Short mmCIF file of C-alpha atoms and ligand atoms in Angstrom, two decimals:
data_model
loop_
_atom_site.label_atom_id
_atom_site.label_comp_id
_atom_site.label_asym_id
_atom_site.label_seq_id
_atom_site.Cartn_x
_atom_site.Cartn_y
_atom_site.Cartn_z
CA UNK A 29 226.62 -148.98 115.45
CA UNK A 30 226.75 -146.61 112.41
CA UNK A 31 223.89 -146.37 109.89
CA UNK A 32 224.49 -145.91 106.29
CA UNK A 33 222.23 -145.00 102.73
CA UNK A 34 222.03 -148.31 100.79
CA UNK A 35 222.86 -145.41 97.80
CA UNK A 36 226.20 -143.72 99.38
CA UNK A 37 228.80 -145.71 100.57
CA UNK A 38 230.79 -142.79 102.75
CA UNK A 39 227.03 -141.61 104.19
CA UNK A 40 227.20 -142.18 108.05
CA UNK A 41 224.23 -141.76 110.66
CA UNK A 42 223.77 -143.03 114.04
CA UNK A 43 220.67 -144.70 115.17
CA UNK A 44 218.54 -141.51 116.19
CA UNK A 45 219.15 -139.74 113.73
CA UNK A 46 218.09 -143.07 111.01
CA UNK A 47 215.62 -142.71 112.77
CA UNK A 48 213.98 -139.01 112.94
CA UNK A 49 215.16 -138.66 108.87
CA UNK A 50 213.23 -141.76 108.09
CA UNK A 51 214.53 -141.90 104.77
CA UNK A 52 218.17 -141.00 103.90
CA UNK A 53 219.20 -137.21 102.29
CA UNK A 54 220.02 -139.12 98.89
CA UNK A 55 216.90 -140.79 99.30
CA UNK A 56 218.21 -144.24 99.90
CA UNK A 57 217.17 -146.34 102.62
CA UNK A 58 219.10 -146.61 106.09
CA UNK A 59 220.89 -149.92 106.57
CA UNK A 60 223.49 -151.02 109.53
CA UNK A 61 226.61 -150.76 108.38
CA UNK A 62 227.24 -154.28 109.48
CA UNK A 63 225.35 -156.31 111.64
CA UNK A 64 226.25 -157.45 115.37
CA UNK A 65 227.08 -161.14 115.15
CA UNK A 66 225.28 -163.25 118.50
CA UNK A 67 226.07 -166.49 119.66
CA UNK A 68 222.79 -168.32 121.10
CA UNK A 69 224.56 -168.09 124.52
CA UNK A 70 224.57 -164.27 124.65
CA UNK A 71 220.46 -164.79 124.98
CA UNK A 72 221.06 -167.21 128.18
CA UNK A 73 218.35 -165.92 130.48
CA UNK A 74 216.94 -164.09 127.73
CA UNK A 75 213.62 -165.56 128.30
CA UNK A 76 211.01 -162.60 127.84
CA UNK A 77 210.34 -160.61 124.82
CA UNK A 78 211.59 -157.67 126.31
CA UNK A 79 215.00 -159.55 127.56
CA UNK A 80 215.44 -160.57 124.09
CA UNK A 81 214.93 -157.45 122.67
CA UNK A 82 217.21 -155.34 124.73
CA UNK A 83 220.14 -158.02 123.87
CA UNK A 84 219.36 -157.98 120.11
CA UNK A 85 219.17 -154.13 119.67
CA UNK A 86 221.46 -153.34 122.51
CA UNK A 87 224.51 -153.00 119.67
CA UNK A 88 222.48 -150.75 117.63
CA UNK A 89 221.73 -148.09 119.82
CA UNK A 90 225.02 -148.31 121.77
CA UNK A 91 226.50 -144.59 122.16
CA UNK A 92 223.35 -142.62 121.79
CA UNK A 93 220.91 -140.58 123.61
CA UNK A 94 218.23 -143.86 123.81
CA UNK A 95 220.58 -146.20 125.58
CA UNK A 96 220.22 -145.89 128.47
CA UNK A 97 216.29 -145.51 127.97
CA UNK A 98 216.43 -149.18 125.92
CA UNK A 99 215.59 -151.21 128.93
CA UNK A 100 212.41 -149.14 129.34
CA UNK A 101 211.31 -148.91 125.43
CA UNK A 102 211.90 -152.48 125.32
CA UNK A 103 209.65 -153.38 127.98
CA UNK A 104 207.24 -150.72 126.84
CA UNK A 105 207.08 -152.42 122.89
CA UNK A 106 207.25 -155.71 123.85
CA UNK A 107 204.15 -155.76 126.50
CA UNK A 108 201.62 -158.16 124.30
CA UNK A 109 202.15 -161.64 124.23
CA UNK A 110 202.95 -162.86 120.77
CA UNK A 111 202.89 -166.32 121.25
CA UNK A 112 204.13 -169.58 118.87
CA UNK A 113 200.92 -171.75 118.42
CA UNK A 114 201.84 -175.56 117.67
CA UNK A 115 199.55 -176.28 115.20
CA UNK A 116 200.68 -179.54 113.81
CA UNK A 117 203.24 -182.40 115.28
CA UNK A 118 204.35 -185.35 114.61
CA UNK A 119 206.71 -185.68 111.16
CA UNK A 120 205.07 -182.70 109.76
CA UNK A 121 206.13 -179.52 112.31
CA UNK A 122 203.69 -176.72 111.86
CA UNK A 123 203.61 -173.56 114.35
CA UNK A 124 202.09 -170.28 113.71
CA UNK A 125 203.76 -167.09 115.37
CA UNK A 126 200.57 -164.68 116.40
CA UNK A 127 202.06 -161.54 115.66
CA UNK A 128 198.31 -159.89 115.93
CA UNK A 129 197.81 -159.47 119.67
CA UNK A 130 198.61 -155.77 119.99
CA UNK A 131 196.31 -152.86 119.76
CA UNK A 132 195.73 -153.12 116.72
CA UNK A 133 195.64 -156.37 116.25
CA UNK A 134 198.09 -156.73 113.60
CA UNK A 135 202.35 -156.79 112.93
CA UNK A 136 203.06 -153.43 112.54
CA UNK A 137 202.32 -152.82 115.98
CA UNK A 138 205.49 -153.69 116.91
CA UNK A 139 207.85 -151.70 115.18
CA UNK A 140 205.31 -148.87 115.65
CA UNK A 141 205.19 -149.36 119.74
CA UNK A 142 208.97 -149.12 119.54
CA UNK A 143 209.59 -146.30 117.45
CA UNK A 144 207.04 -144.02 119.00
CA UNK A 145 208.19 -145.11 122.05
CA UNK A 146 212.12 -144.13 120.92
CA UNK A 147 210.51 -140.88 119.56
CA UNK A 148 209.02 -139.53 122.01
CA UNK A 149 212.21 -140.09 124.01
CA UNK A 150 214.33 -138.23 121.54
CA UNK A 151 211.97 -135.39 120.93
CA UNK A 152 210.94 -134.73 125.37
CA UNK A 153 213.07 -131.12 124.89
CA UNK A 154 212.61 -130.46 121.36
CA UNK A 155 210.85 -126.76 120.61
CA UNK A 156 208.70 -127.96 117.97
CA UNK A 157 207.21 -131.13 117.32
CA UNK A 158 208.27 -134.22 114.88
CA UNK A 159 205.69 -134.56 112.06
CA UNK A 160 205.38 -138.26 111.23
CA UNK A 161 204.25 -138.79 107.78
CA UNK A 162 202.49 -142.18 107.17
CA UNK A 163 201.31 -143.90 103.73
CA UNK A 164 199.35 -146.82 104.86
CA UNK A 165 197.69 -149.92 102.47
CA UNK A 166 195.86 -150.42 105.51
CA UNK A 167 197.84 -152.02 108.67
CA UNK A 168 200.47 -149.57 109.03
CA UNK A 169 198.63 -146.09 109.75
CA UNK A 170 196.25 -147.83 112.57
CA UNK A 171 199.29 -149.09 114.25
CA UNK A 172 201.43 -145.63 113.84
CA UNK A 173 198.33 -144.00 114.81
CA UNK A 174 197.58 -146.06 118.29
CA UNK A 175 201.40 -145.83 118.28
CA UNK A 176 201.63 -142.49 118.89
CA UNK A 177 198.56 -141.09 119.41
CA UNK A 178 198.23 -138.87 122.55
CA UNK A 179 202.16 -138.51 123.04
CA UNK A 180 203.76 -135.50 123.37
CA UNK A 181 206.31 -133.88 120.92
CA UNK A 182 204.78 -135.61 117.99
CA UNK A 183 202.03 -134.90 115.41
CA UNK A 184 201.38 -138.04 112.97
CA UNK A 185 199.50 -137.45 109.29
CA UNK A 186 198.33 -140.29 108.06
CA UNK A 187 197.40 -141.26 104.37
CA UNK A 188 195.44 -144.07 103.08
CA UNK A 189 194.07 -144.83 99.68
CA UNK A 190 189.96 -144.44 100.21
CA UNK A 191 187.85 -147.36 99.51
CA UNK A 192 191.02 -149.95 98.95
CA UNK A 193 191.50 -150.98 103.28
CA UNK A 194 188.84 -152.80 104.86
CA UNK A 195 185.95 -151.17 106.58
CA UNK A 196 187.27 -152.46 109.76
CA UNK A 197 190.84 -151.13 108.77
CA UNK A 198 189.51 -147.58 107.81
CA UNK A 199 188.33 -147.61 111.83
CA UNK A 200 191.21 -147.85 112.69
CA UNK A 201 192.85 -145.45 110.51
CA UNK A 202 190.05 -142.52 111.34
CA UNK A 203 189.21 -142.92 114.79
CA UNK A 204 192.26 -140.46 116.43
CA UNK A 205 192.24 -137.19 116.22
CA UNK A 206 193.78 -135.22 118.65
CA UNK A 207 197.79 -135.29 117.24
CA UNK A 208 196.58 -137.87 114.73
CA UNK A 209 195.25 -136.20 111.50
CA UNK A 210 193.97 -139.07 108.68
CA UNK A 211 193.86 -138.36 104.76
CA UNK A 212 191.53 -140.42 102.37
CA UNK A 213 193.81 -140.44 99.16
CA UNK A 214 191.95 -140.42 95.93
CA UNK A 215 194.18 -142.95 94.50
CA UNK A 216 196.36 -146.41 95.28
CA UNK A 217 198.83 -146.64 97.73
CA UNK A 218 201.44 -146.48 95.65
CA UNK A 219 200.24 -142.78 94.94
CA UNK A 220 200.12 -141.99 98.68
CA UNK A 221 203.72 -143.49 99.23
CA UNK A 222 204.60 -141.46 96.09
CA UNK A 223 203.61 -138.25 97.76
CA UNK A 224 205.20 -138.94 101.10
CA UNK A 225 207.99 -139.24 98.85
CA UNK A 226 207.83 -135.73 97.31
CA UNK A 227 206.88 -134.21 100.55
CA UNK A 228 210.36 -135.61 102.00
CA UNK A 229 212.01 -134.53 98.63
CA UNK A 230 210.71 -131.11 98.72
CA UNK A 231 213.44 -129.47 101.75
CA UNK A 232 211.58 -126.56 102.67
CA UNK A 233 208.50 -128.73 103.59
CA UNK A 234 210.87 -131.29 105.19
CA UNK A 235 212.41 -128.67 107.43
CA UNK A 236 209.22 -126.49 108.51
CA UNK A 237 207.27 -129.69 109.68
CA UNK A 238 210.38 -131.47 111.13
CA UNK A 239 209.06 -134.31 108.90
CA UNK A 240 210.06 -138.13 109.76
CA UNK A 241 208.94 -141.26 108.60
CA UNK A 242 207.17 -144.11 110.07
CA UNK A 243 207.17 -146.26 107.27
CA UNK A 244 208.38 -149.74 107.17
CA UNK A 245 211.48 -148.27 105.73
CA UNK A 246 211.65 -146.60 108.64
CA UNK A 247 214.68 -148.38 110.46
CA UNK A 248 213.35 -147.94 113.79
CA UNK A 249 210.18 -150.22 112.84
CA UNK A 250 212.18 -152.98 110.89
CA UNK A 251 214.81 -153.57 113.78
CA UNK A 252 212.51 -154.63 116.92
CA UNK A 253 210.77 -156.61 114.15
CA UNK A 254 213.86 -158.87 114.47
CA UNK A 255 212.85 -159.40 117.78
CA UNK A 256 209.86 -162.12 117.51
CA UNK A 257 211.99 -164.14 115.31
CA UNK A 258 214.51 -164.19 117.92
CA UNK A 259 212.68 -165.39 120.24
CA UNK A 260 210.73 -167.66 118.39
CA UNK A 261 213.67 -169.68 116.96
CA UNK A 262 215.57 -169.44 120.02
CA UNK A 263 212.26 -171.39 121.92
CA UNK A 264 212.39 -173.61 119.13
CA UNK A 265 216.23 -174.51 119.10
CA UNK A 266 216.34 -174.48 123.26
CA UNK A 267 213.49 -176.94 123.08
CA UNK A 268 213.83 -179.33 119.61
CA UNK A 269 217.67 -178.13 118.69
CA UNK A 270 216.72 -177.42 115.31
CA UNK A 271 216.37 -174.65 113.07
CA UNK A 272 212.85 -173.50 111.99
CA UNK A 273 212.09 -172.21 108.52
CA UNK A 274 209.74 -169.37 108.48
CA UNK A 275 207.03 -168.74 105.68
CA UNK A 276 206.00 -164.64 106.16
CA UNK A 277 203.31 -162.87 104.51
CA UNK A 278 205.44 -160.08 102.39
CA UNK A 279 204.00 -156.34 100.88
CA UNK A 280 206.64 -153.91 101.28
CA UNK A 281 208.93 -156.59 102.96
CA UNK A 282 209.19 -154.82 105.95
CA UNK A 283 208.36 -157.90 108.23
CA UNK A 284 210.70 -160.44 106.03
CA UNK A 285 213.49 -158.84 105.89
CA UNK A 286 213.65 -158.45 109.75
CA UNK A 287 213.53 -162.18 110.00
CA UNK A 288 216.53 -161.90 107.41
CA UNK A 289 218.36 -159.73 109.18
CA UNK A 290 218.07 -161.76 112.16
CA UNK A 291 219.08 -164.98 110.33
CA UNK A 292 222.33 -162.64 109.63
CA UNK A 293 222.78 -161.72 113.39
CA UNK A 294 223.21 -165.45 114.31
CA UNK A 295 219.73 -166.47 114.89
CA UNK A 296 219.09 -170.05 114.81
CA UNK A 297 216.88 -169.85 111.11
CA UNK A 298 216.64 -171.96 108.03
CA UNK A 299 214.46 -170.83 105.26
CA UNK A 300 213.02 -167.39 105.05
CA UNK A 301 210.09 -167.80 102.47
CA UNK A 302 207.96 -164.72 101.57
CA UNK A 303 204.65 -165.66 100.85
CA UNK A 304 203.22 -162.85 98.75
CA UNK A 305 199.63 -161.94 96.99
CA UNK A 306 199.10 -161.80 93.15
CA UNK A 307 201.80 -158.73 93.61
CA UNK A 308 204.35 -160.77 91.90
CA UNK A 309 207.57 -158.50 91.46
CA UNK A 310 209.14 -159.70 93.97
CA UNK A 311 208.76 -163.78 92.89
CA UNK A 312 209.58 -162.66 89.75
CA UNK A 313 212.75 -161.04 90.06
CA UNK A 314 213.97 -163.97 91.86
CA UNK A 315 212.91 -165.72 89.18
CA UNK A 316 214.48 -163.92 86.16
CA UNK A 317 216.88 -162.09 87.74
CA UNK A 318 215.24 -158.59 86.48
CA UNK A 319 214.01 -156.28 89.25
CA UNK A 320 210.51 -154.80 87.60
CA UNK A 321 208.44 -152.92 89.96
CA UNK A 322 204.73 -152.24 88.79
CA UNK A 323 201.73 -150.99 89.22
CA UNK A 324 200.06 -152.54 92.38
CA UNK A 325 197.51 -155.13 91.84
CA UNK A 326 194.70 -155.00 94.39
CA UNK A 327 193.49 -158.50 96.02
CA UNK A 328 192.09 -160.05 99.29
CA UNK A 329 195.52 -159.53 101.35
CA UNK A 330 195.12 -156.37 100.89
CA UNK A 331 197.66 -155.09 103.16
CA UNK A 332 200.45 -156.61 101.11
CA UNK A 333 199.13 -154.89 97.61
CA UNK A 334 202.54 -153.67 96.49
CA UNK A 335 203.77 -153.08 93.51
CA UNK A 336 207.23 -151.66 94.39
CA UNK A 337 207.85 -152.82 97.34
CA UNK A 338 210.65 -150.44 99.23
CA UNK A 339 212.81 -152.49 101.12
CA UNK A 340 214.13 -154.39 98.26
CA UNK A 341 216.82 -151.80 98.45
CA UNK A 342 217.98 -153.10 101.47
CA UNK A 343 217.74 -156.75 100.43
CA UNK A 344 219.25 -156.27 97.09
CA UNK A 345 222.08 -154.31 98.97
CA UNK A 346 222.46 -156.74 101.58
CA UNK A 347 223.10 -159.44 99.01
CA UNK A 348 225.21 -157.10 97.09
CA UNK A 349 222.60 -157.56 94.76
CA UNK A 350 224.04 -160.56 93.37
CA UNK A 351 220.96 -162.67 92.21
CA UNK A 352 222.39 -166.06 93.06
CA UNK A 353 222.83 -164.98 96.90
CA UNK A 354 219.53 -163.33 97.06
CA UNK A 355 218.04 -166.33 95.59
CA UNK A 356 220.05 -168.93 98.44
CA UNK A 357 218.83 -166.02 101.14
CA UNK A 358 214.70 -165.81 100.25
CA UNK A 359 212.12 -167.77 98.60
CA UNK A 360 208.57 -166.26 97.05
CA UNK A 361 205.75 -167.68 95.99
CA UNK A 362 202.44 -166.16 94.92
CA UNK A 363 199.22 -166.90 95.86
CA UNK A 364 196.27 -165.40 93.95
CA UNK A 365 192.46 -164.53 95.65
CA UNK A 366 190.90 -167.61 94.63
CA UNK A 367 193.74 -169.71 96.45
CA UNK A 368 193.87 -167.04 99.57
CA UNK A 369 189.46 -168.00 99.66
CA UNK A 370 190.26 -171.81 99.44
CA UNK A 371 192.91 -171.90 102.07
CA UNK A 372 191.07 -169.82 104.83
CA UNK A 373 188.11 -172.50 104.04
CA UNK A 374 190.56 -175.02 104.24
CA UNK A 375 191.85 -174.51 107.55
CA UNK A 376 188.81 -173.77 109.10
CA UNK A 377 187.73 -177.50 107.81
CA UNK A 378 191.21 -178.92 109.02
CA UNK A 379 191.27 -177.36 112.46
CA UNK A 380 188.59 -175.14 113.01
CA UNK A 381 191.54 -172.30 113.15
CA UNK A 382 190.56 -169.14 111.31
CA UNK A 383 193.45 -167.00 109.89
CA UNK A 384 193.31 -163.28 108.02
CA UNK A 385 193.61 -163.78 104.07
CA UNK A 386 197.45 -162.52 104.32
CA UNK A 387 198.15 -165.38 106.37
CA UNK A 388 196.27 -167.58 104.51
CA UNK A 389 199.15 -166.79 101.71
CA UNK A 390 201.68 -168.27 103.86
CA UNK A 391 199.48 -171.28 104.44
CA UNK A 392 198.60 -172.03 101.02
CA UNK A 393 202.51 -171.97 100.66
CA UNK A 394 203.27 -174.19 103.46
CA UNK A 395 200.48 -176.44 102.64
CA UNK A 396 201.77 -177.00 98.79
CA UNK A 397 205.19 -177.37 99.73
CA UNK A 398 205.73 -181.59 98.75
CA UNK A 399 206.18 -183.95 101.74
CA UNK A 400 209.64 -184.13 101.97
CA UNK A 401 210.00 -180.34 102.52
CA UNK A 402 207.43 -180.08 105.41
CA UNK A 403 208.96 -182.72 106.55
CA UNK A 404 212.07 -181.45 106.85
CA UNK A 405 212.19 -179.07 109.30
CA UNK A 406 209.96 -177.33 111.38
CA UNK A 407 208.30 -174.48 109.95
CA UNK A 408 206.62 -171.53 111.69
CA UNK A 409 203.94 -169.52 109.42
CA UNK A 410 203.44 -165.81 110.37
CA UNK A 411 200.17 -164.41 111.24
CA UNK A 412 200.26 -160.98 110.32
CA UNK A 413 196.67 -159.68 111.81
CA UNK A 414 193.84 -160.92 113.42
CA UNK A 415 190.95 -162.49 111.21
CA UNK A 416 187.94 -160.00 112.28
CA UNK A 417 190.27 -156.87 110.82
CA UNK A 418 188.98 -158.88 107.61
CA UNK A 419 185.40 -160.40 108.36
CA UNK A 420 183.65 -159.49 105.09
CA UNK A 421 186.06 -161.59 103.45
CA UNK A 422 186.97 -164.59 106.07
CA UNK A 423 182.76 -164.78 107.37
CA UNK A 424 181.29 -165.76 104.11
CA UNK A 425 184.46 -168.44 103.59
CA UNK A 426 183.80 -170.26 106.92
CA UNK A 427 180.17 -169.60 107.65
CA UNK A 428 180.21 -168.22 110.71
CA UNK A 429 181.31 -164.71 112.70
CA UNK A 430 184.65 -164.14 113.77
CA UNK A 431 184.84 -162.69 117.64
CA UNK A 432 186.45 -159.21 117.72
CA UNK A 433 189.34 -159.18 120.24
CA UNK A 434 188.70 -156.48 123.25
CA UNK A 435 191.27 -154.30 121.93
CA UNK A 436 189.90 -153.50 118.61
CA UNK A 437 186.42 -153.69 119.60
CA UNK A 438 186.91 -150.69 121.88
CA UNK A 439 188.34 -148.75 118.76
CA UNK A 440 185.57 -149.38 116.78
CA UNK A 441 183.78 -147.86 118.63
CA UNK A 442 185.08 -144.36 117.96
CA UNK A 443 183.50 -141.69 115.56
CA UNK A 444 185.44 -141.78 112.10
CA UNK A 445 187.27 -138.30 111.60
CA UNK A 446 189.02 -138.17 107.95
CA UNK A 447 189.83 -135.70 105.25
CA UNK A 448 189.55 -136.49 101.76
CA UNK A 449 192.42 -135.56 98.78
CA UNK A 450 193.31 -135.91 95.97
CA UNK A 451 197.21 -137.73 95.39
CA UNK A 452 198.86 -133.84 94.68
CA UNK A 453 201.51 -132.73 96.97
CA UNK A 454 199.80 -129.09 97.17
CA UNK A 455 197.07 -130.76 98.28
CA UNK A 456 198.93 -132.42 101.62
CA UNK A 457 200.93 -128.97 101.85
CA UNK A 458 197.65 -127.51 102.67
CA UNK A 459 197.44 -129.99 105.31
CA UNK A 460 200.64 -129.72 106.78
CA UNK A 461 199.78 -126.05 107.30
C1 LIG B 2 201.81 -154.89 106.29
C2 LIG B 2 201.23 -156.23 106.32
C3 LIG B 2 201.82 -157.29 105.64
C4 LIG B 2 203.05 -157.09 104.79
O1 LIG B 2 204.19 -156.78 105.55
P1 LIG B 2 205.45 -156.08 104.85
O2 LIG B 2 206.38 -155.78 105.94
O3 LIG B 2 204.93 -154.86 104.14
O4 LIG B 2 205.98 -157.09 103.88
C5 LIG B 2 201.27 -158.54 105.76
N1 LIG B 2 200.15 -158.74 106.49
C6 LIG B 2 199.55 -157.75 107.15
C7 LIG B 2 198.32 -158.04 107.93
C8 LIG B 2 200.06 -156.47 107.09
O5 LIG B 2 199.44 -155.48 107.75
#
């Protein structure tokens, strides 16, 4: 499978190499070329994670140096449960997909897992090493950090806007060292994404450092993230025969657009509704048709406070960027603080279930869709991270602690080790050394 900029239509990359650029030359994103096209057969016996996974992405890695080491990254990504909860049946069909059961309790372990893990791979007789250069709104650089942390062939920088990720998040972020190296950006995330731009932009920089991304527009994070929606609709269509509709917390639209793309591969899937915070561009381009990127806003779900959110390239060029397709492809709704505070209250009440404030934005959807349309189908909500990577929001909602999980209890308990900047690309030069 060939790789391709969504700017430059003769452009032409295979999968490792998408992958240690990160970003394209022209600065477009990487996109398949076209996508493999599955029957639900071909995932007969597919009944693991990992099984699943080495079907899905089997086409896309066909012909390089990584496939015959797919089996093995697979089952080295995919070794956390990430289970579908029922939450509701009867006529209204509620599951939740628990995406947060990794080491870092959150999503973007995933993608991370599998990309260090194809990394490492690539790089095992490579002189120097691959610098992987991170912006994080919170999630992302504590799961690229655990990611590859310790591995060989790889250094990972990692910048985060200081005092806008949770106390709990910042942990995670700082705890590393070692090949791990953590910058507290004065500024928004948007400014530390801008300067992982430049850095990439600026060739001499790009070249001495061997720089690569890790991003969510990093392709080798999006793809295995097509993986749990695999395998979640194909345990709902083996055992109901019917085609869920998933609601997904949405920043960057890293995690959405996976479930898109595997709507597009043949995956059994109905809706795809992106639930997003009071970071409304993306609503609001489906809305008027007018793609305005902004400033980002910041609110409770914080790891979704995006303003421009990057892989709208590759949805806009996936859909040609024909509004009316776009707009039969996705949904969006927005879901502002004080409705993020009432639904985590809510649910606690309902069920005694506790969920992190960016899921709460796809349960506040779910929950104000009318009758008819939960009805309808069965719908599976996405639960980005674990509700104690947020407890000074979620405690005070429901009144009482949230247990840590073992995994990031252990990292919390590490000294913090960060070095403060301000957003200026001589400033992270410095760094790079
Ligand atoms: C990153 C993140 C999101 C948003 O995912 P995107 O792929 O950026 O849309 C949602 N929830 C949590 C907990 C996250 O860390």
């Amino acid at each position: 499978m060939k790789f391709r900029s969504t700017r430059d239509p003769e452009s032409s990359a295979d999968f490792c190499t998408a992958l240690e650029r990160g970003i394209a030359p022209d600065g477009g994103l990487y996109v398949p070329v076209s996508l493999p096209r599955h029957s639900i057969d071909d995932f007969d016996g597919c009944d693991t994670l990992a099984t699943v996974a080495e079907c899905l992405l089997r086409p896309f890695v066909e012909g390089t140096a990584l496939a015959p080491e797919l089996a093995d990254i697979c089952s080295e990504s995919f070794s956390f449960p990430i289970p579908l909860l029922r939450l509701q049946d009867g006529p209204e069909q509620l599951s939740v997909l628990e995406l947060f059961h990794g080491p870092t309790a959150a999503f973007k372990d995933v993608g991370a897992r599998f990309l260090a893990a194809s990394l490492e791979r690539m790089n095992a007789d490579r002189e120097r090493p691959l610098t992987i250069l991170v912006a994080t709104s919170g999630d992302t650089g504590g799961a690229v950090a655990a990611a590859f942390h310790g591995r060989p062939n790889v250094r990972t920088v990692i910048l985060y806007p200081l005092g806008l990720v949770s106390p709990r998040q910042e942990k995670q972020l700082t705890c590393w060292g070692g090949n791990v190296t953590t910058l507290a950006v004065k500024g928004s995330f948007d400014d530390c994404q801008r300067l992982v731009k430049q850095a990439f932009a600026d060739p001499g920089l790009r070249e001495a450092h061997r720089l690569s991304s890790a991003n969510s527009i990093s392709i080798g994070r999006l793809l295995p993230q097509t993986v749990y929606y695999a395998f979640a609709s194909l345990s709902l269509w083996r055992s109901e025969a019917r085609r869920p509709g998933f609601i997904i917390p949405t920043g960057n639209l890293g995690n959405a657009q996976a479930c898109v793309w595997a709507r597009s591969m043949g995956l059994p899937i109905a809706d795809v509704i992106l639930a997003t915070n009071a970071n409304r561009p993306i609503p609001d381009f489906l809305e008027s048709g007018e793609w305005r990127p902004r400033d980002s806003l910041a609110t409770l779900a914080s790891a979704m406070d995006v303003g421009n959110p990057s892989n709208m390239e590759r949805l806009r060029w996936q859909f040609n960027d024909d509004i009316e397709a776009l707009r039969a492809a996705v949904g969006a709704i927005s879901v502002d603080d004080a409705q993020i505070r009432e639904q985590i209250a809510a649910e606690f009440q309902r069920n005694g279930r506790v969920w992190c404030p960016h899921t709460a934005t796809a349960m506040w959807v779910y929950r104000h869709f009318s009758e008819k349309r939960r009805a309808e189908k069965h719908w599976v909500v996405a639960a980005t991270a674990h509700p104690a990577k947020f407890e000074e929001i979620v405690e005070p909602l429901i009144g009482r602690s949230v247990e840590i999980p073992e995994q990031l209890a252990a990292l919390l308990e590490l000294p913090v080790k960060a070095t403060r900047i301000t957003p200026e690309l001589d400033q992270l030069t410095k760094v790079l050394g």
